[in-house]
XYZ file of C-alpha atoms in Angstrom:
623
model
C -56.020 -50.798 -98.792
C -52.571 -48.887 -98.774
C -50.270 -50.302 -96.724
C -48.489 -48.076 -93.882
C -44.931 -46.629 -94.670
C -41.957 -48.701 -93.309
C -40.068 -45.444 -91.290
C -43.032 -42.961 -90.311
C -40.307 -40.396 -88.820
C -39.695 -40.063 -92.896
C -43.518 -38.325 -93.412
C -42.854 -35.837 -90.647
C -42.540 -32.463 -91.059
C -39.215 -31.188 -89.611
C -39.517 -27.662 -88.836
C -41.986 -27.399 -85.651
C -39.028 -29.316 -84.190
C -36.601 -26.548 -85.015
C -38.418 -23.504 -84.141
C -39.825 -25.047 -80.397
C -35.689 -25.408 -79.336
C -35.218 -22.027 -81.160
C -38.515 -20.402 -79.355
C -36.841 -22.000 -75.905
C -33.491 -20.233 -76.224
C -34.990 -17.064 -77.168
C -37.602 -17.005 -74.063
C -34.592 -17.919 -72.253
C -31.967 -15.244 -73.277
C -34.773 -12.623 -72.938
C -34.958 -13.824 -69.119
C -31.676 -13.368 -68.419
C -31.614 -10.041 -70.048
C -34.619 -8.886 -68.157
C -33.223 -9.933 -64.894
C -29.334 -9.813 -65.194
C -28.446 -8.140 -68.019
C -26.004 -9.740 -70.371
C -23.889 -12.334 -68.254
C -20.474 -11.404 -68.202
C -17.326 -13.672 -67.065
C -17.341 -11.642 -63.616
C -20.636 -12.834 -62.960
C -20.340 -16.059 -63.583
C -17.160 -16.277 -61.025
C -17.690 -18.375 -57.964
C -18.218 -15.740 -54.705
C -15.744 -17.872 -52.947
C -12.614 -16.719 -54.674
C -12.961 -13.382 -53.055
C -12.739 -14.462 -49.509
C -9.168 -15.903 -50.425
C -8.503 -12.317 -51.412
C -8.888 -10.635 -48.128
C -5.096 -9.143 -47.869
C -6.388 -6.240 -50.039
C -8.353 -3.935 -48.569
C -10.167 -3.038 -51.587
C -12.376 -6.719 -51.683
C -15.332 -7.183 -49.972
C -15.233 -10.154 -47.839
C -17.649 -12.923 -48.284
C -18.789 -13.186 -44.671
C -21.901 -15.132 -45.550
C -22.372 -18.717 -43.697
C -23.112 -21.461 -45.566
C -24.531 -23.685 -43.196
C -26.457 -26.583 -44.529
C -28.065 -28.407 -41.571
C -31.534 -29.442 -41.732
C -33.172 -26.564 -40.160
C -31.971 -23.286 -39.971
C -32.513 -21.047 -36.782
C -34.929 -18.234 -38.162
C -33.791 -14.819 -37.782
C -33.765 -13.442 -33.865
C -35.730 -10.119 -32.723
C -32.897 -7.358 -31.982
C -33.705 -5.319 -28.944
C -31.549 -2.105 -28.395
C -29.183 -2.089 -25.469
C -29.010 1.723 -24.502
C -25.472 3.612 -22.923
C -24.862 4.065 -19.451
C -24.814 7.959 -18.086
C -21.231 9.062 -18.631
C -20.491 8.854 -14.644
C -19.574 5.232 -15.304
C -17.136 5.383 -18.105
C -14.798 4.032 -15.621
C -17.276 1.458 -14.143
C -15.298 -1.486 -12.440
C -18.227 -3.512 -10.833
C -16.107 -5.664 -8.886
C -14.007 -2.810 -6.847
C -16.087 -0.348 -7.222
C -15.545 2.408 -4.689
C -18.798 2.871 -3.186
C -19.905 -0.852 -2.526
C -16.306 -1.433 -1.121
C -17.036 0.595 2.110
C -19.287 -1.415 3.408
C -17.054 -4.484 3.951
C -14.175 -4.573 6.318
C -11.549 -2.142 6.588
C -8.950 -4.862 8.245
C -6.460 -6.622 5.806
C -7.815 -4.120 3.245
C -10.678 -6.616 3.219
C -12.792 -3.917 1.192
C -10.323 -3.103 -1.524
C -10.629 -6.452 -3.055
C -12.988 -7.969 -5.274
C -16.851 -7.698 -4.099
C -18.930 -8.024 -7.299
C -22.868 -7.094 -7.487
C -25.576 -9.295 -6.905
C -27.894 -10.009 -10.372
C -30.388 -7.463 -9.663
C -27.187 -4.461 -9.397
C -25.930 -5.200 -12.600
C -25.908 -2.409 -15.158
C -28.085 -3.385 -17.742
C -26.581 -0.472 -20.307
C -23.250 -0.099 -22.195
C -20.374 1.762 -20.537
C -19.591 4.699 -22.530
C -16.130 5.858 -23.383
C -15.048 9.800 -22.357
C -16.022 12.490 -24.622
C -13.013 12.905 -26.981
C -11.534 9.281 -26.569
C -9.500 8.476 -28.878
C -7.498 5.465 -30.477
C -4.378 4.978 -28.482
C -0.788 5.733 -29.733
C 0.524 2.331 -31.630
C 3.303 0.369 -29.382
C 5.960 1.401 -28.609
C 5.235 4.756 -28.858
C 1.960 3.973 -26.369
C 4.277 2.909 -23.557
C 5.426 6.702 -23.678
C 2.191 8.526 -24.404
C -1.225 8.223 -23.546
C -3.949 10.971 -25.011
C -5.486 12.835 -21.751
C -8.474 12.753 -23.107
C -8.680 8.735 -22.472
C -7.385 8.689 -18.947
C -8.862 12.370 -17.443
C -6.798 12.392 -14.433
C -3.826 14.817 -13.661
C -3.928 13.561 -9.764
C -0.688 11.647 -10.597
C 1.322 14.010 -12.316
C 0.666 16.050 -9.084
C 1.517 13.649 -6.440
C 3.954 11.673 -8.066
C 6.030 14.605 -9.420
C 9.066 14.206 -7.846
C 9.557 10.899 -9.099
C 9.222 11.308 -12.449
C 6.402 8.787 -13.268
C 3.915 10.590 -15.438
C 3.578 14.359 -17.173
C 1.434 15.951 -18.303
C 2.046 17.640 -21.526
C -1.002 19.809 -23.806
C -3.292 16.667 -24.722
C -1.434 14.021 -23.764
C 0.619 12.646 -21.014
C 3.926 11.412 -20.790
C 5.776 8.517 -19.244
C 9.474 9.446 -18.369
C 9.876 5.862 -17.007
C 10.475 7.101 -13.965
C 9.232 5.567 -10.213
C 9.604 6.055 -6.777
C 12.484 3.987 -6.654
C 14.073 4.712 -9.654
C 14.238 8.409 -10.476
C 16.850 8.105 -13.286
C 14.371 5.790 -15.375
C 12.720 1.899 -15.801
C 15.769 1.377 -18.088
C 18.189 2.565 -15.634
C 16.896 0.504 -12.824
C 16.225 -2.534 -14.501
C 20.314 -2.503 -16.060
C 20.844 -2.486 -12.013
C 19.128 -5.565 -11.512
C 20.822 -7.122 -14.500
C 24.088 -6.769 -13.145
C 23.159 -8.846 -10.342
C 20.689 -11.762 -12.026
C 20.633 -12.479 -15.490
C 17.690 -11.015 -17.282
C 19.163 -11.476 -21.100
C 19.399 -15.514 -21.084
C 16.204 -16.237 -21.319
C 15.732 -18.110 -17.716
C 13.587 -15.046 -16.862
C 10.715 -14.683 -18.764
C 7.548 -14.195 -16.841
C 7.302 -11.979 -13.876
C 5.089 -10.683 -11.406
C 4.970 -6.615 -10.256
C 3.160 -6.180 -7.036
C 2.001 -2.436 -6.319
C 2.894 -1.459 -9.815
C 2.483 2.004 -10.063
C 1.766 3.046 -13.836
C 3.796 -0.282 -14.578
C 7.282 0.995 -15.757
C 9.036 -2.025 -14.701
C 6.898 -4.087 -16.654
C 6.875 -1.554 -19.579
C 10.553 -1.529 -19.947
C 11.308 -5.514 -19.521
C 9.507 -6.098 -22.376
C 12.226 -5.023 -24.606
C 14.094 -7.705 -22.646
C 11.801 -10.490 -23.469
C 10.352 -10.739 -19.955
C 6.348 -10.825 -19.993
C 5.477 -9.229 -16.544
C 1.840 -9.555 -15.103
C 1.477 -5.748 -13.021
C -1.347 -5.085 -10.839
C -2.010 -2.475 -7.841
C -5.341 -1.770 -6.079
C -8.669 0.109 -7.587
C -7.899 3.249 -5.010
C -4.756 3.414 -3.732
C -3.089 6.015 -6.913
C -5.659 7.446 -9.224
C -6.087 5.261 -12.511
C -2.833 3.888 -12.045
C -3.905 0.286 -13.487
C -5.765 2.104 -16.217
C -2.566 3.985 -17.309
C -0.691 0.723 -17.408
C -3.320 -0.853 -19.835
C -3.963 3.128 -21.727
C 0.800 1.858 -22.348
C -0.389 -0.992 -23.772
C 1.639 -3.132 -20.973
C -0.238 -6.092 -18.642
C -1.816 -5.306 -15.625
C -4.804 -5.903 -13.813
C -6.603 -4.378 -10.744
C -5.576 -6.079 -7.811
C -4.257 -6.710 -4.193
C -2.383 -8.875 -1.479
C -4.921 -8.830 1.124
C -6.827 -12.193 2.430
C -7.374 -14.183 -1.105
C -4.504 -15.712 -3.060
C -3.895 -13.636 -5.955
C -5.428 -15.465 -9.146
C -2.548 -17.541 -10.468
C -1.790 -20.762 -10.376
C 1.461 -22.047 -8.552
C 5.352 -21.867 -9.422
C 3.806 -19.041 -12.038
C 6.450 -16.890 -12.281
C 9.898 -16.886 -12.822
C 10.428 -13.429 -10.891
C 8.631 -10.880 -8.445
C 9.187 -7.241 -7.878
C 7.938 -4.650 -5.429
C 9.735 -1.309 -5.458
C 8.268 0.404 -2.178
C 4.946 -1.027 -2.842
C 4.118 -0.518 0.857
C 2.734 -4.170 1.236
C 3.753 -5.053 4.608
C 5.604 -8.295 4.073
C 6.239 -9.135 7.912
C 2.772 -9.345 9.452
C 0.205 -11.779 9.521
C 2.978 -14.829 9.997
C 4.263 -13.757 6.637
C 1.146 -14.654 4.824
C 2.305 -12.403 1.933
C 5.423 -13.741 1.206
C 4.154 -16.813 1.737
C 1.754 -16.504 -0.982
C 4.422 -14.924 -3.022
C 6.214 -18.302 -2.628
C 3.336 -20.015 -3.993
C 3.227 -18.286 -7.371
C 7.341 -18.680 -7.634
C 8.673 -21.438 -9.286
C 11.905 -23.427 -7.980
C 14.789 -21.401 -8.498
C 12.825 -18.086 -8.752
C 13.606 -14.330 -7.608
C 11.930 -11.806 -5.393
C 12.950 -8.332 -5.466
C 12.927 -5.685 -2.978
C 13.894 -2.214 -3.186
C 13.078 0.522 -0.920
C 12.221 0.519 2.529
C 13.942 -1.155 4.445
C 16.288 -2.468 2.161
C 20.040 -0.644 3.246
C 17.548 1.535 6.143
C 21.026 2.166 7.947
C 22.295 4.394 5.208
C 18.674 6.103 3.784
C 16.394 6.012 6.876
C 16.810 10.225 7.138
C 15.099 10.474 3.578
C 12.430 8.066 4.219
C 11.140 10.048 7.617
C 10.927 6.469 9.760
C 12.703 6.003 13.005
C 15.655 3.192 12.881
C 13.927 1.421 15.306
C 10.721 1.013 12.795
C 13.127 0.280 9.541
C 15.489 -2.327 11.802
C 12.281 -3.956 13.073
C 10.559 -4.087 9.355
C 14.177 -5.228 7.961
C 14.797 -8.131 10.814
C 10.801 -9.321 9.788
C 11.122 -9.886 6.252
C 14.798 -11.530 6.897
C 12.903 -14.343 9.435
C 10.427 -15.034 6.999
C 12.457 -15.674 4.303
C 14.485 -17.465 5.585
C 11.689 -19.729 7.161
C 11.035 -20.109 3.832
C 13.825 -21.489 2.508
C 14.646 -18.242 0.590
C 18.412 -17.507 -0.262
C 19.425 -14.011 -0.151
C 21.923 -14.007 -2.967
C 22.731 -9.986 -3.162
C 21.859 -6.445 -1.081
C 23.500 -3.815 -2.672
C 22.578 -0.100 -2.614
C 18.572 0.039 -2.439
C 17.824 -3.650 -3.952
C 17.860 -6.716 -2.536
C 17.277 -10.039 -4.154
C 16.093 -13.618 -2.507
C 16.146 -16.980 -4.229
C 13.764 -19.389 -3.918
C 14.979 -23.355 -3.433
C 14.635 -25.705 -6.518
C 13.293 -27.891 -4.291
C 12.243 -28.709 -0.402
C 14.753 -31.577 0.043
C 16.679 -29.663 2.761
C 13.375 -26.979 3.628
C 11.459 -30.440 5.078
C 14.745 -31.534 6.564
C 15.162 -28.259 8.955
C 11.302 -27.695 9.532
C 12.333 -29.607 13.046
C 14.415 -26.713 13.776
C 12.378 -23.968 12.065
C 8.823 -25.189 13.409
C 6.872 -22.308 11.532
C 5.690 -22.423 9.343
C 4.934 -25.791 8.361
C 4.213 -27.443 4.628
C 0.756 -27.332 3.524
C -1.460 -30.312 3.539
C -4.118 -31.600 1.556
C -4.285 -28.333 -0.079
C -4.840 -27.559 -3.994
C -1.465 -25.680 -5.099
C -3.209 -24.347 -8.123
C -6.454 -23.149 -6.394
C -6.743 -19.284 -6.682
C -10.254 -18.082 -6.917
C -11.624 -16.568 -3.909
C -9.672 -19.040 -2.277
C -8.123 -17.911 1.466
C -4.605 -17.385 1.893
C -2.518 -19.800 3.952
C -0.187 -19.504 6.754
C 2.028 -22.637 5.456
C 4.455 -23.607 2.455
C 3.085 -24.855 -0.527
C 4.799 -28.225 -1.281
C 6.981 -28.060 -4.213
C 6.903 -31.579 -6.343
C 8.812 -34.348 -4.963
C 12.560 -34.253 -5.697
C 15.093 -36.750 -5.381
C 18.136 -34.926 -5.694
C 19.431 -31.892 -4.610
C 20.053 -30.814 -7.762
C 16.682 -31.726 -9.474
C 14.332 -28.904 -10.006
C 10.839 -29.671 -8.538
C 8.069 -30.175 -11.009
C 10.884 -30.475 -14.105
C 13.593 -28.212 -15.851
C 11.712 -25.036 -17.865
C 13.865 -24.267 -20.863
C 14.880 -20.791 -21.474
C 12.593 -18.449 -23.697
C 11.825 -18.797 -26.696
C 12.185 -22.716 -26.909
C 10.171 -22.724 -23.843
C 7.130 -21.368 -25.783
C 6.915 -24.639 -28.186
C 8.568 -27.181 -25.803
C 5.985 -29.623 -23.971
C 5.473 -28.334 -20.392
C 6.868 -30.496 -17.634
C 3.416 -30.509 -16.203
C 2.392 -32.080 -19.386
C 5.503 -34.339 -19.862
C 4.621 -35.470 -15.991
C 1.535 -36.310 -16.941
C -0.359 -33.928 -14.453
C -2.837 -32.418 -16.509
C -5.985 -34.967 -17.112
C -6.312 -36.340 -20.453
C -3.196 -33.812 -22.173
C -0.190 -35.581 -23.777
C 2.920 -34.781 -25.178
C 0.912 -35.761 -28.780
C -1.984 -33.903 -27.726
C -0.003 -30.864 -26.988
C 1.655 -30.519 -30.116
C -1.596 -31.280 -32.336
C -3.071 -28.465 -30.430
C -0.394 -26.134 -31.367
C -0.717 -26.813 -34.972
C -4.487 -26.400 -35.054
C -3.856 -22.780 -33.621
C -1.605 -22.031 -36.539
C -4.086 -23.334 -38.875
C -6.908 -21.273 -36.950
C -4.851 -18.044 -36.262
C -4.017 -18.479 -40.390
C -7.411 -18.653 -41.286
C -8.669 -16.150 -39.018
C -6.068 -13.465 -40.619
C -7.659 -14.223 -44.135
C -10.675 -13.378 -42.786
C -9.857 -10.196 -41.281
C -7.022 -8.554 -42.796
C -6.476 -6.038 -39.799
C -5.852 -8.836 -37.815
C -2.729 -9.964 -40.544
C -1.697 -5.904 -40.002
C 1.352 -5.813 -37.138
C 0.498 -3.228 -34.936
C -3.378 -3.026 -35.712
C -3.807 -4.708 -32.007
C -1.931 -4.459 -28.977
C -3.903 -5.468 -25.916
C -5.462 -8.689 -26.296
C -7.682 -11.237 -24.444
C -8.305 -15.094 -24.883
C -11.546 -15.717 -22.922
C -10.917 -19.602 -22.828
C -7.255 -19.995 -23.762
C -6.600 -23.487 -22.721
C -3.630 -24.304 -23.441
C -2.363 -20.808 -25.049
C -2.570 -21.943 -28.729
C -4.069 -19.090 -29.388
C -1.357 -16.334 -28.083
C 1.322 -18.743 -29.076
C 0.529 -18.839 -32.889
C 0.648 -14.496 -32.328
C 3.937 -14.544 -30.670
C 5.848 -12.770 -33.279
C 3.439 -9.780 -33.460
C 3.949 -7.063 -31.755
C 1.607 -7.559 -28.944
C 0.639 -9.691 -25.478
C -2.534 -11.738 -24.581
C -4.087 -12.136 -21.555
C -4.816 -15.756 -20.963
C -7.741 -16.767 -19.024
C -9.089 -20.301 -17.969
C -12.143 -20.150 -16.564
C -12.748 -21.220 -13.448
C -15.529 -23.452 -14.407
C -13.253 -25.331 -17.122
C -13.295 -28.824 -16.929
C -9.337 -29.108 -16.796
C -6.943 -26.245 -14.979
C -4.436 -25.658 -17.643
C -3.153 -21.787 -16.465
C 0.125 -23.963 -14.664
C 0.488 -24.770 -18.601
C 0.186 -21.433 -19.853
C 3.143 -20.047 -17.220
C 5.249 -23.098 -18.434
C 4.980 -21.675 -21.707
C 6.415 -18.398 -20.563
C 3.144 -17.093 -21.717
C 0.859 -14.890 -18.784
C -2.958 -15.251 -17.955
C -5.258 -15.284 -15.005
C -8.344 -17.137 -13.531
C -11.636 -15.916 -14.046
C -15.557 -16.619 -13.504
C -17.347 -15.319 -16.558
C -20.431 -14.819 -14.505
C -18.274 -12.090 -12.884
C -17.133 -8.973 -14.518
C -13.150 -8.951 -15.010
C -10.878 -7.018 -12.610
C -9.980 -4.478 -15.340
C -11.093 -0.844 -16.343
C -13.336 -0.168 -19.345
C -11.698 -0.358 -22.485
C -8.806 -2.742 -22.021
C -8.467 -4.582 -24.787
C -8.339 -4.312 -28.634
C -9.437 -7.915 -29.291
C -11.475 -10.366 -27.454
C -10.850 -14.018 -28.411
C -13.617 -16.294 -27.166
C -13.336 -20.067 -27.629
C -16.927 -22.006 -26.773
C -17.237 -19.445 -23.812
C -21.041 -19.460 -24.194
C -21.300 -23.042 -24.201
C -19.632 -23.399 -21.298
C -21.323 -20.964 -19.043
C -25.106 -22.008 -20.903
C -26.629 -22.992 -17.419
C -24.532 -20.989 -15.086
C -25.437 -17.659 -16.096
C -27.139 -15.078 -18.443
C -25.361 -14.687 -21.949
C -26.359 -11.289 -21.525
C -24.346 -10.536 -18.828
C -21.464 -12.219 -20.191
C -21.663 -9.847 -23.568
C -22.071 -6.888 -21.797
C -19.162 -7.074 -19.602
C -17.295 -8.038 -23.058
C -18.912 -4.626 -24.405
C -17.441 -3.069 -21.466
C -13.655 -4.073 -21.440
C -13.436 -3.722 -25.773
C -12.188 -0.603 -27.068
C -14.244 1.795 -29.063
C -13.221 0.006 -32.755
C -12.163 -2.914 -31.136
C -12.605 -6.507 -32.617
C -14.507 -9.728 -31.117
C -13.950 -13.269 -32.674
C -16.601 -16.083 -30.951
C -16.686 -19.868 -32.210
C -19.448 -21.421 -31.145
C -21.834 -23.509 -32.227
C -24.624 -21.684 -35.198
C -27.517 -21.879 -33.013
C -25.535 -19.939 -30.299
C -24.422 -17.703 -32.293
C -27.677 -16.611 -33.737
C -28.450 -15.804 -30.673
C -25.422 -13.662 -29.663
C -25.627 -11.631 -32.879
C -29.274 -11.056 -31.911
C -28.251 -9.362 -28.919
C -24.436 -7.927 -30.274
C -26.480 -6.239 -32.988
C -28.417 -4.626 -30.239
C -25.083 -3.141 -29.024
C -24.564 -1.422 -32.331
C -21.842 -3.788 -33.295
C -21.039 -4.458 -36.796
C -20.566 -8.086 -37.169
C -20.776 -11.359 -39.587
C -21.215 -15.088 -39.025
C -18.254 -16.969 -41.214
C -17.286 -20.828 -42.061
C -15.692 -22.672 -39.545
C -11.795 -23.047 -40.941
C -12.782 -26.752 -41.966
C -15.460 -25.434 -44.284
C -19.456 -24.966 -44.322
C -20.387 -27.810 -43.521
C -19.114 -28.168 -39.449
C -22.210 -26.528 -37.173
C -19.165 -24.248 -35.045
C -19.246 -21.153 -36.781
C -17.660 -17.981 -36.505
C -18.675 -14.512 -35.462
C -16.498 -11.374 -36.192
C -17.799 -8.097 -34.924
C -16.095 -4.818 -34.538
C -17.350 -2.469 -31.779
C -18.686 0.727 -33.276
C -16.571 4.213 -31.900
C -19.140 6.260 -30.132
C -18.465 8.702 -26.809
C -20.257 10.136 -24.218
C -21.218 13.595 -25.337
C -19.882 16.782 -24.619
C -19.541 17.829 -20.437
C -21.614 21.338 -21.242
C -24.432 18.856 -23.617
C -27.370 18.734 -22.020
C -28.116 16.495 -24.763
C -29.138 13.170 -23.244
C -26.742 10.302 -23.660
C -29.241 8.324 -25.047
C -30.617 10.668 -27.761
C -27.218 11.524 -29.153
C -26.157 7.912 -29.914
C -29.620 7.417 -32.078
C -28.363 7.971 -34.806
C -25.539 4.586 -34.659
């Protein structure tokens, strides 16, 4: 019997071992060729590289989310939301003129906010008027607005001799005039600047009551003074709408029976130019409210009747007795608030609020009314009734001390630790957390600009709204761009930080997002919503908040929403029904974070031509 070979592999045939790998390679290459063509370097380049090149308009952005949660949210059904009738193109739900007529006329209460109940809310998208165009870029928009965007000529007639607004072909022109400054707002502001210092940065935030078309605020912007302008919905046709179309901060509002939606000690300067507010009535309650929102050492400016009435009374068509009585009451209320009248020249008078209340509390023994308020929250201002008592300033221990802390001049004010944080009066917010928040928002805004190159284009956006501003970090990170941000602190927020926002030299307002905002449709170019929907998860419907966002966003405006991926999937299913073009992208820290970002752009669409018999709903089916 022959023995077995010591090394069996030496007897094995080699050609099958060579043939099998060759066949595998051949069929692999055949499969690649059939499905993808020949592999190239470009096809094997990771997709993430394209996301880093978003400064080029020729690169397709990688908007896809790379969420790695164990269970992905299934795609939700999209339900189309129809447009409203063209008659709602300027609909302001909480200032609806028809609804307001059912409320008291006393003290103009009927002009305050009165929002519709759930069953009365419009379940449709508010249309832009036919012919609507993107506003002029800043600073050109300060002087011009398209007639098609605000199709109202009433003011061009009523205020023709006061240089407010002129109609010129297909556009309006704003010469910068006003009731008390026919030579222009710039010249009027120069007059004020000769009386108080407007250039050293000590005055940064201002409020204009009864603003007209907001020329005063518009021209203060060149002096780095940021003004909130307000006026009622129906005093003069579309005045606040004109202001917003000009790229100037403005809100619909009125001094009637409830506090203005701002914290105490918010503004460096308040202004009234013949604003027709009865300052001396109701025990001086309106001046008491101005006192609440003025910072220590802040200024109140009044021009027009009854200032300098002895010389001007004939032109005002009022009796000397009437003007003298009004002037005396204003002077009396101002003294009772411990304000000091620092100057009266021509038609302008300026008072200054004290820097603390040491002397003012002492003289209450002589001046009995008004007394200081007790057990009230000075920053509470959402449907809060006005007081007839003085809002006390924080305690001071020296007559030279500024109550609440000294504010830095602008622009140092933006990055300096706000006094409310430095004093420890904001729960859970320290100097370190403030600085960390500032760095966080620099990082986030850089990420936003890397995703959306348009956000990095200066002049692309003018009117911005931060729906949950917290400390104002989003606005602060955009401070070098030619834009302004209305910083909203929701009334449902755990911590009231709006006072901090103002102490940084920014502007804002309170808002309950279960209700509509006091502004016109198409107010803002960009909406930023950080955790808004999770905040209101158990308070109101997501659909209602999104419809309000659609109402106040301009055609082709942008939305940025930060939320958990599950919430964003639901939001996207609704906004797809609005015909928004949207994408969900990764968090700035990468794909493993459950928080994602939704970037969306509102479609451009308008109501059909006035002569068209085509139903608006049918005319938009192609979108």
